[in-house]
Tab-separated table of C-alpha atoms and ligand atoms in Angstrom:
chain	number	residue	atom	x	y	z
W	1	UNK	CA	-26.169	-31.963	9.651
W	2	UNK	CA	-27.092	-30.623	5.985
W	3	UNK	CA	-28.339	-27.381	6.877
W	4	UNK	CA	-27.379	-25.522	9.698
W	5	UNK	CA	-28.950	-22.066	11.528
W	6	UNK	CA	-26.908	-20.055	13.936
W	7	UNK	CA	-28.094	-17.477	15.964
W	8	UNK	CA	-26.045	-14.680	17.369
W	9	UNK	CA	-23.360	-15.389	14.609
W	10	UNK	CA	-21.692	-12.071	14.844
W	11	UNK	CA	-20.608	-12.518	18.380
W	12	UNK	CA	-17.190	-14.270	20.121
W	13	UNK	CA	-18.351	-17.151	18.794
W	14	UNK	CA	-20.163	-17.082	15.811
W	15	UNK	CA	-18.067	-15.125	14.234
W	16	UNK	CA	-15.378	-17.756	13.998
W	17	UNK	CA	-18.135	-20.804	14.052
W	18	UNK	CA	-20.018	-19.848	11.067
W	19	UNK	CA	-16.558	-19.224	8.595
W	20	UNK	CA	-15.204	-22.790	10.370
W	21	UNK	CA	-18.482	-24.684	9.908
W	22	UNK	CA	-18.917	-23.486	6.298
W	23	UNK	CA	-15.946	-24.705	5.335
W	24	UNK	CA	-16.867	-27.878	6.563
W	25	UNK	CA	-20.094	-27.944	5.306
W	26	UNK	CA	-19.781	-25.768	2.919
W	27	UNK	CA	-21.022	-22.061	2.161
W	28	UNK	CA	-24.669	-22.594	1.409
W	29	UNK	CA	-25.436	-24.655	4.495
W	30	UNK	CA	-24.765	-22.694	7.320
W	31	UNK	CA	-27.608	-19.879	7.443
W	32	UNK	CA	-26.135	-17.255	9.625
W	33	UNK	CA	-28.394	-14.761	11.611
W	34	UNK	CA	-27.872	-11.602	13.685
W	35	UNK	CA	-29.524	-8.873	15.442
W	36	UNK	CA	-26.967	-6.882	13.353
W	37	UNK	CA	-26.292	-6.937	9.828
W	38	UNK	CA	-23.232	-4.511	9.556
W	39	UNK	CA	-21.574	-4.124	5.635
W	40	UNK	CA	-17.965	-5.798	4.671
W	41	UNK	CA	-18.335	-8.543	7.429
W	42	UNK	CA	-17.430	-12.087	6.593
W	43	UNK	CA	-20.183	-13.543	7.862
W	44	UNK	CA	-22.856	-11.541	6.245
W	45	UNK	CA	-21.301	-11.874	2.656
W	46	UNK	CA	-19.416	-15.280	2.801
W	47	UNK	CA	-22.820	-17.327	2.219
W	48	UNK	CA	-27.054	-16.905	3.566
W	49	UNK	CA	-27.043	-14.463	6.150
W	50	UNK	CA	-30.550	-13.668	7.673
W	51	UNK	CA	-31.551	-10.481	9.891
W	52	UNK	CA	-33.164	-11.765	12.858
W	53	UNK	CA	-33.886	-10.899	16.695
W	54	UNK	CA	-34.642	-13.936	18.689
W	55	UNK	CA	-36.784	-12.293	20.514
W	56	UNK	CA	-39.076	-12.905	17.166
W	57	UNK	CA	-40.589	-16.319	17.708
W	58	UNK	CA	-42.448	-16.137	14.341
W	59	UNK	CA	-39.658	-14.571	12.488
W	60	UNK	CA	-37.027	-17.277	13.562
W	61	UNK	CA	-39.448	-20.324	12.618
W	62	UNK	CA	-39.862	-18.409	9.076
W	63	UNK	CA	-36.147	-17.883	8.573
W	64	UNK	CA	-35.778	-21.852	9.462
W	65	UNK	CA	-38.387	-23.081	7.527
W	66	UNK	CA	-37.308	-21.371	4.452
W	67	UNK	CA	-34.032	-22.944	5.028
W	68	UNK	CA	-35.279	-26.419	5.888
W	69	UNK	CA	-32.832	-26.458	8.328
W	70	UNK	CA	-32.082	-29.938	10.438
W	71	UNK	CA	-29.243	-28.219	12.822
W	72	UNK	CA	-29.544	-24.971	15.083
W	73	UNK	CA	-26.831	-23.646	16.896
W	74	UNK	CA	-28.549	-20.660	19.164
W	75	UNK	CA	-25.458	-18.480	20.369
W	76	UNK	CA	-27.332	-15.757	21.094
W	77	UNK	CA	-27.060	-14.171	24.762
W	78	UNK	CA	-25.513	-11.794	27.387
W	79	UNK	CA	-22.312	-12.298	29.118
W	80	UNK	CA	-21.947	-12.278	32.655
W	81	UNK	CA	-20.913	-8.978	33.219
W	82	UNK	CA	-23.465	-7.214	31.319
W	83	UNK	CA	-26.396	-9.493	32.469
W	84	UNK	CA	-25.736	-8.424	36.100
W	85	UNK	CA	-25.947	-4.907	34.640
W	86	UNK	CA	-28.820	-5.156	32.677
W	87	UNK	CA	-30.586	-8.634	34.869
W	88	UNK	CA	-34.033	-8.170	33.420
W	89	UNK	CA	-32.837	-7.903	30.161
W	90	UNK	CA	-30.473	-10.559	30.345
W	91	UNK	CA	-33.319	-13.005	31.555
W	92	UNK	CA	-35.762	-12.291	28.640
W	93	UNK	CA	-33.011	-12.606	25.844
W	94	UNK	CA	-31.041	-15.629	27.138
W	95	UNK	CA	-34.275	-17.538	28.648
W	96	UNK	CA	-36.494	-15.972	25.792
W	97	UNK	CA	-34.234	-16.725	22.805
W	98	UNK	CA	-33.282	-20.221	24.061
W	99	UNK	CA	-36.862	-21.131	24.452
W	100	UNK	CA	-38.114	-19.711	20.834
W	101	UNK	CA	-35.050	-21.432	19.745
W	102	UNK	CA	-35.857	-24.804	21.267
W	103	UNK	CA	-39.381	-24.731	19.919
W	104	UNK	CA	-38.366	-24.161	16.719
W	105	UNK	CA	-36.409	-27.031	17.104
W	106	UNK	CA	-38.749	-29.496	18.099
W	107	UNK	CA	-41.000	-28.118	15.774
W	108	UNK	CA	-38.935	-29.012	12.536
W	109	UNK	CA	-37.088	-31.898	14.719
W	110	UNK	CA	-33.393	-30.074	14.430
W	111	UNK	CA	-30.660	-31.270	16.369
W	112	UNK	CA	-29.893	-28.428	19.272
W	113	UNK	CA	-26.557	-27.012	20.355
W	114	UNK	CA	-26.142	-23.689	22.884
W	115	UNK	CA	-23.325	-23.021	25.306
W	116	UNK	CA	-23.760	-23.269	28.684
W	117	UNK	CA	-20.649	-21.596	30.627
W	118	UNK	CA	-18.627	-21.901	33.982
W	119	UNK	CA	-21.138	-19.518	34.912
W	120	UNK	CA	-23.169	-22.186	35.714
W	121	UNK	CA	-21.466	-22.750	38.875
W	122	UNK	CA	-21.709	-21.216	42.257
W	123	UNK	CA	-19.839	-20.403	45.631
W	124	UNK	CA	-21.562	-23.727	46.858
W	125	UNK	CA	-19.376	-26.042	44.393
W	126	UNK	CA	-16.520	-27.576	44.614
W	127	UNK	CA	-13.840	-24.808	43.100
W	128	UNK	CA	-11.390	-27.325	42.166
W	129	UNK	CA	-11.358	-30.080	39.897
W	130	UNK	CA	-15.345	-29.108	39.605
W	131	UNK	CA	-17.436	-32.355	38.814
W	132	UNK	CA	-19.542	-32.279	35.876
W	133	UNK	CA	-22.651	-33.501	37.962
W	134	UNK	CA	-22.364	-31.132	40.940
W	135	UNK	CA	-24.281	-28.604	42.962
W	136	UNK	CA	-25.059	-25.022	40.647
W	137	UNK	CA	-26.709	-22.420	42.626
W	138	UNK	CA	-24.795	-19.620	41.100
W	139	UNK	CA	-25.311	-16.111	42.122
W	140	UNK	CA	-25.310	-13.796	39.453
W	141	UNK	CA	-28.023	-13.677	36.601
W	142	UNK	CA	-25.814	-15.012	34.026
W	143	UNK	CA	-25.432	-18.434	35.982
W	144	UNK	CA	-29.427	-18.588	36.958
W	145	UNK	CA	-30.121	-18.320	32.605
W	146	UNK	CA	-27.031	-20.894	32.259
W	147	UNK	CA	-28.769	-23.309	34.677
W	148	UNK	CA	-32.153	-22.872	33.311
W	149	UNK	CA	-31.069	-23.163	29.755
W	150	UNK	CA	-29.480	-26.516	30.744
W	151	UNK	CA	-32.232	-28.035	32.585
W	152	UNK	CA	-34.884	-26.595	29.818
W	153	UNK	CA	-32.379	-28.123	27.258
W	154	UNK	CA	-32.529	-31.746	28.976
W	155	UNK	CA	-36.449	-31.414	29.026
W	156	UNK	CA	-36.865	-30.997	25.547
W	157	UNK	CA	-35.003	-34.177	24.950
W	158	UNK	CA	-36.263	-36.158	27.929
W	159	UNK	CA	-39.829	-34.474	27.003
W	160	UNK	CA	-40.108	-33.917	23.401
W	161	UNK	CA	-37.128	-36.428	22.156
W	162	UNK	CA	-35.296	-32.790	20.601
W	163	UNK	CA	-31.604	-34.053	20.325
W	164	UNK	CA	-30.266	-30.937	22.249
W	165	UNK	CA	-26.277	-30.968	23.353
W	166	UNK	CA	-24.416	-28.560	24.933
W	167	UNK	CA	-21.034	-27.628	26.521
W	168	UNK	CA	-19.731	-25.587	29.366
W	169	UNK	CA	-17.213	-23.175	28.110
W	170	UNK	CA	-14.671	-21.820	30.244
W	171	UNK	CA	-13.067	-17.803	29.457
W	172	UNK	CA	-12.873	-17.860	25.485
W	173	UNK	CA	-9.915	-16.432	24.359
W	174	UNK	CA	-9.727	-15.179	20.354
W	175	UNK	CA	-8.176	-12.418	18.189
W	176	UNK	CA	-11.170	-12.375	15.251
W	177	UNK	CA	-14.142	-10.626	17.388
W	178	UNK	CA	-13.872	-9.332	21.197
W	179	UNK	CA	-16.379	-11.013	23.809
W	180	UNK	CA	-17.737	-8.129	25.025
W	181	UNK	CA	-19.359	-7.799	29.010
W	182	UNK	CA	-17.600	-10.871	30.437
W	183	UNK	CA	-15.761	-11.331	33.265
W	184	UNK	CA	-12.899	-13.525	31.429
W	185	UNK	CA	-12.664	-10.836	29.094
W	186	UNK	CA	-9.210	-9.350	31.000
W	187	UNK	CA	-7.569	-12.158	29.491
W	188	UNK	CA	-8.388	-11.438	25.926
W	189	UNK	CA	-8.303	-7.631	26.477
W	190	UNK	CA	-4.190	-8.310	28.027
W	191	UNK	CA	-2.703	-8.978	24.595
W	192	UNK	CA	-4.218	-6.012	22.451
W	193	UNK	CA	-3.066	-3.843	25.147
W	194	UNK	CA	0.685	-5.919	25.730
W	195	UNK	CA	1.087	-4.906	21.599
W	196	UNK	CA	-0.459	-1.711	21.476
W	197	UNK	CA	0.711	-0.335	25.069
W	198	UNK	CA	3.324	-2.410	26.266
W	199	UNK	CA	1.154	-2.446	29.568
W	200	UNK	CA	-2.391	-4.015	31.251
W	201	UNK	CA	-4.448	-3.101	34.315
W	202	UNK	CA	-6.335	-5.787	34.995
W	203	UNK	CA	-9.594	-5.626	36.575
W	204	UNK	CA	-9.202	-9.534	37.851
W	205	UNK	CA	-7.158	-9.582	40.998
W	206	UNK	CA	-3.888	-11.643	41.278
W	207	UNK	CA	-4.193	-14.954	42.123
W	208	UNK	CA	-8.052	-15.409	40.750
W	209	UNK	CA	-7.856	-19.040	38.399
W	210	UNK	CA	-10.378	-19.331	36.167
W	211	UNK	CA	-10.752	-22.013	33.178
W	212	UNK	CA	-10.150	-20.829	29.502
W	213	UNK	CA	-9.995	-22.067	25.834
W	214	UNK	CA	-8.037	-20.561	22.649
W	215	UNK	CA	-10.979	-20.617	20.019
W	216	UNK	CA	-9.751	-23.092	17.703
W	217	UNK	CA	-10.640	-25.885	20.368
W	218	UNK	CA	-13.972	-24.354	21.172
W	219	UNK	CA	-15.224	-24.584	17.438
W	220	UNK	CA	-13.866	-28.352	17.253
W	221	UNK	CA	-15.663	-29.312	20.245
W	222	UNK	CA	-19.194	-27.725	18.756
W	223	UNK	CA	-18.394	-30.056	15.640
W	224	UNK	CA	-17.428	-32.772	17.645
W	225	UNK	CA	-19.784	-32.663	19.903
W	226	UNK	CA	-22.866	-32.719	17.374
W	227	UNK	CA	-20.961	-34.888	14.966
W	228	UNK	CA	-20.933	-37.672	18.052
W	229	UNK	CA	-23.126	-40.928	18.257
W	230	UNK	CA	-26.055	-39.631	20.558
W	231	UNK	CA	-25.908	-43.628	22.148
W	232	UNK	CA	-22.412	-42.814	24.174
W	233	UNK	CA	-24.026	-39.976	25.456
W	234	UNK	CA	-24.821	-40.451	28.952
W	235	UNK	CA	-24.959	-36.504	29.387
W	236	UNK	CA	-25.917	-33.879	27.166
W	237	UNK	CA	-27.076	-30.793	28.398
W	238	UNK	CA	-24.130	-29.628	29.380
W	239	UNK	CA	-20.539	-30.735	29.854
W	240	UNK	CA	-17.452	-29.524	31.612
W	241	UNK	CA	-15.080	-28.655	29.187
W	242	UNK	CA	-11.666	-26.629	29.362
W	243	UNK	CA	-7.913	-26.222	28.351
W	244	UNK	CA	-6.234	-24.529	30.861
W	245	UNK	CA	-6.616	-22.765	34.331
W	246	UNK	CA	-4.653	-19.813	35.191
W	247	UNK	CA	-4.752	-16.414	36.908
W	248	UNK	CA	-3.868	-13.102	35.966
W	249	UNK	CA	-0.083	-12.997	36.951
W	250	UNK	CA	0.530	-16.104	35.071
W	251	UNK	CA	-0.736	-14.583	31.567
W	252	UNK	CA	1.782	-11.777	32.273
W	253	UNK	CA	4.960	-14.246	33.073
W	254	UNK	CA	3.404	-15.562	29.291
W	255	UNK	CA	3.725	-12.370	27.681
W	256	UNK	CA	6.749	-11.106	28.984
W	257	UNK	CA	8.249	-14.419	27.035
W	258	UNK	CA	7.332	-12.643	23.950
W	259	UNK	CA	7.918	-8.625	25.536
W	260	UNK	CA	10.237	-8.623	27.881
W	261	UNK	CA	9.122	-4.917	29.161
W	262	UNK	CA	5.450	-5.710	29.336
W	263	UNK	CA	4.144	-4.518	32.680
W	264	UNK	CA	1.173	-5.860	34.524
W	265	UNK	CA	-0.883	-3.972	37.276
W	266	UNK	CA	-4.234	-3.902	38.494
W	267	UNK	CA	-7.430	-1.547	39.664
W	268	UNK	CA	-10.034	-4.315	40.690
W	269	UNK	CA	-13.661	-4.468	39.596
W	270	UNK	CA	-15.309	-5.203	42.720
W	271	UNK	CA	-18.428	-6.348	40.670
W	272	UNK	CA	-16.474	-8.685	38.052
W	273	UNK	CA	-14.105	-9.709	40.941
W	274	UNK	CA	-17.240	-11.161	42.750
W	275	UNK	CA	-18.801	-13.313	39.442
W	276	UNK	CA	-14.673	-14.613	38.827
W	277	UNK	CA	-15.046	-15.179	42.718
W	278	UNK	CA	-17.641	-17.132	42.334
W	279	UNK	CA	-16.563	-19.380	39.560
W	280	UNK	CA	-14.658	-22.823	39.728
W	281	UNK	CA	-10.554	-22.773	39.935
W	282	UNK	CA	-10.882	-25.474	36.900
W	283	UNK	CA	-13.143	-27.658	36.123
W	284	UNK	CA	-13.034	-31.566	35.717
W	285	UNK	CA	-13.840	-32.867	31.652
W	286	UNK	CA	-13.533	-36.798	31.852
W	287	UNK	CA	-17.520	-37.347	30.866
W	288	UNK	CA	-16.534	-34.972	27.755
W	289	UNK	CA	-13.443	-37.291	27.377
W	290	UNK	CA	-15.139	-40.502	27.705
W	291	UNK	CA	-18.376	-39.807	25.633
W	292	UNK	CA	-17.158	-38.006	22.439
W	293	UNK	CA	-13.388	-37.543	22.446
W	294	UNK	CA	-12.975	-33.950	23.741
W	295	UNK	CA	-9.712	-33.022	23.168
W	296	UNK	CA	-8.277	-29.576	23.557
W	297	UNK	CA	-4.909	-28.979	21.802
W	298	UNK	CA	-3.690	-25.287	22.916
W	299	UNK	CA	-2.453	-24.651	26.142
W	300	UNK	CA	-1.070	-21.164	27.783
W	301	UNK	CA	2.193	-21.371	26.017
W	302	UNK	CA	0.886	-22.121	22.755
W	303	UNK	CA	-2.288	-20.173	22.476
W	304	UNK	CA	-0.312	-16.651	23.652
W	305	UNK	CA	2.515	-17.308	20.891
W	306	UNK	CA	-0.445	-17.950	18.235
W	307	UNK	CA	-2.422	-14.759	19.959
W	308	UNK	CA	0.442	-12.668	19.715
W	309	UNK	CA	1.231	-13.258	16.130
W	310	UNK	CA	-2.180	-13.510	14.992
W	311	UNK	CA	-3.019	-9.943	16.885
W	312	UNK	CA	0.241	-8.151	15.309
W	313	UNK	CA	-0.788	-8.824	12.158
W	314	UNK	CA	-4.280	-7.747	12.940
W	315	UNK	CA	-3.541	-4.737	14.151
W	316	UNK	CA	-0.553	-4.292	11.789
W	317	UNK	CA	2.185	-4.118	14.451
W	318	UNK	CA	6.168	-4.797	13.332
P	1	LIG	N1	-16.717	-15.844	29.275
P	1	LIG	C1	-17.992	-15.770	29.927
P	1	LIG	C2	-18.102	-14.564	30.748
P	1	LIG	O1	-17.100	-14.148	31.274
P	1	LIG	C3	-18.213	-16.969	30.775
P	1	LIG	O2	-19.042	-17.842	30.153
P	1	LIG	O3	-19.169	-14.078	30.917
């Protein structure tokens, strides 16, 4: 990987993955792109940032070619929440921008990674200790472009030898840049409001587990994934991975370590309830394990105390 194109690299993710990668690779190499290009961002200034919609076939194959990339990291999409807002929207940007993607890919031979999600997964599979070859018939738009973006990701390989690699990520959890219209976002959105408020409504009931991540291990396992030896992988588009599972009373107990008079309640969102519903309890990551050494260091514990300290300083709490 010498020269490396993300899309969507002001959101959750990119955000973090283009400053993390850059360092790695350093400044010049990672090309980062955006429908926005807002002043005084890190992103934008800290090395080649390119405006782009990838809804702009042409435009995206320029932007790469000038470039000469060999890597491209396509981030760009709708969460779940919004995309069963806004459906036909969320079909043409996550189907539409993962397919210009892809053909840029094969047409300049770049190795491929996107994010598939828990969304993949339906009411039909197995909610705990979810297999990473299973049954996905999920129910919400957000899981039918997560499917479709993995099987189209395995036919460009299979089809067009494109070295394409993915992962599913659980609930994200970071203090840089918020997701934004997902339905794990209650768990990010609990410690701005535990500093700034001393209190949370949650709009996940009690009881619902869902898998998440602290960032840091999401941006290792992008580089570790697409740093590993394409012959031990037996999968590739995409696998289970996660840190922790946990529901919404349990994040509370966590933060009441560190603020003894936070206060948890909760007003359910009957739509977001249904999606978290839907999703695995936690997810099983032994093929991630076994075929390139995914590892995830935070757990609950760890990744609040970090949050916590990262966020006061953030928003410049004593
Ligand atoms: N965090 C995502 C969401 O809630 C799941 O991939 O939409």
């Amino acid at each position: 990987m010498k020269k490396i194109l993300v899309t969507g690299s002001l959101g959750q993710i990119g955000s973090e993955l283009v400053t993390h990668m850059r360092k790695i690779y350093g400044d010049s190499n990672v090309i980062a792109t955006d429908i926005k290009v807002p002043e005084n961002n890190e992103v934008v200034n800290g090395g080649p940032f390119e405006a782009l919609d990838v809804l702009d076939a042409n435009k995206m194959a320029e932007v790469a070619k000038k470039h000469n990339v060999d890597t491209i990291i396509h981030l760009a999409a709708l969460l779940s929440a919004v995309a069963e807002a806004k459906p036909v929207l969320a079909w043409q940007i996550n189907m539409g921008g993962l397919f210009n993607a892809l053909e840029v890919a094969r047409e300049l031979n770049c190795k491929f990674f996107t994010p598939s999600s828990i969304g993949a997964f339906g009411c039909d599979t197995p909610k705990d200790n979810t297999p990473q070859d299973t049954i996905q018939r999920p129910g919400t738009m957000y899981g039918v472009t997560k499917v479709s973006g993995e099987l189209l990701c395995d036919y460009y390989f299979k089809k067009f030898g494109v070295d394409t690699r993915g992962v599913r990520f659980p609930g994200l959890i970071s203090y840089v840049a918020p997701p934004g219209g997902g339905t794990t976002d209650y768990a990010v959105d609990i410690y701005y409001k535990a500093l700034q408020e001393g209190k949370y409504t949650s709009f996940i009931g009690e009881g619902t587990y869902m898998d998440m991540m602290y960032m840091p291990d999401a941006l290792n396992a992008i580089v570790t994934l697409l740093e590993a030896d394409p012959s031990k992988l037996k999968h590739r588009n995409a696998f289970n991975i996660t840190a922790m599972s946990f529901e919404p009373s349990q994040i509370a107990e966590e933060i009441k370590k560190h603020i003894p008079e936070f206060k948890m309640s909760y007003d359910v969102d009957p739509i977001r309830q249904a999606i978290a519903d839907s999703w695995p309890n936690s997810i099983d990551c032994t093929a991630a394990r076994e075929e390139w050494g995914f590892n995830a260091k935070y757990d609950l514990p760890s990744m609040s105390k970090d949050m916590l300290d990262k966020l006061k300083i953030k928003l410049q709490i004593k």
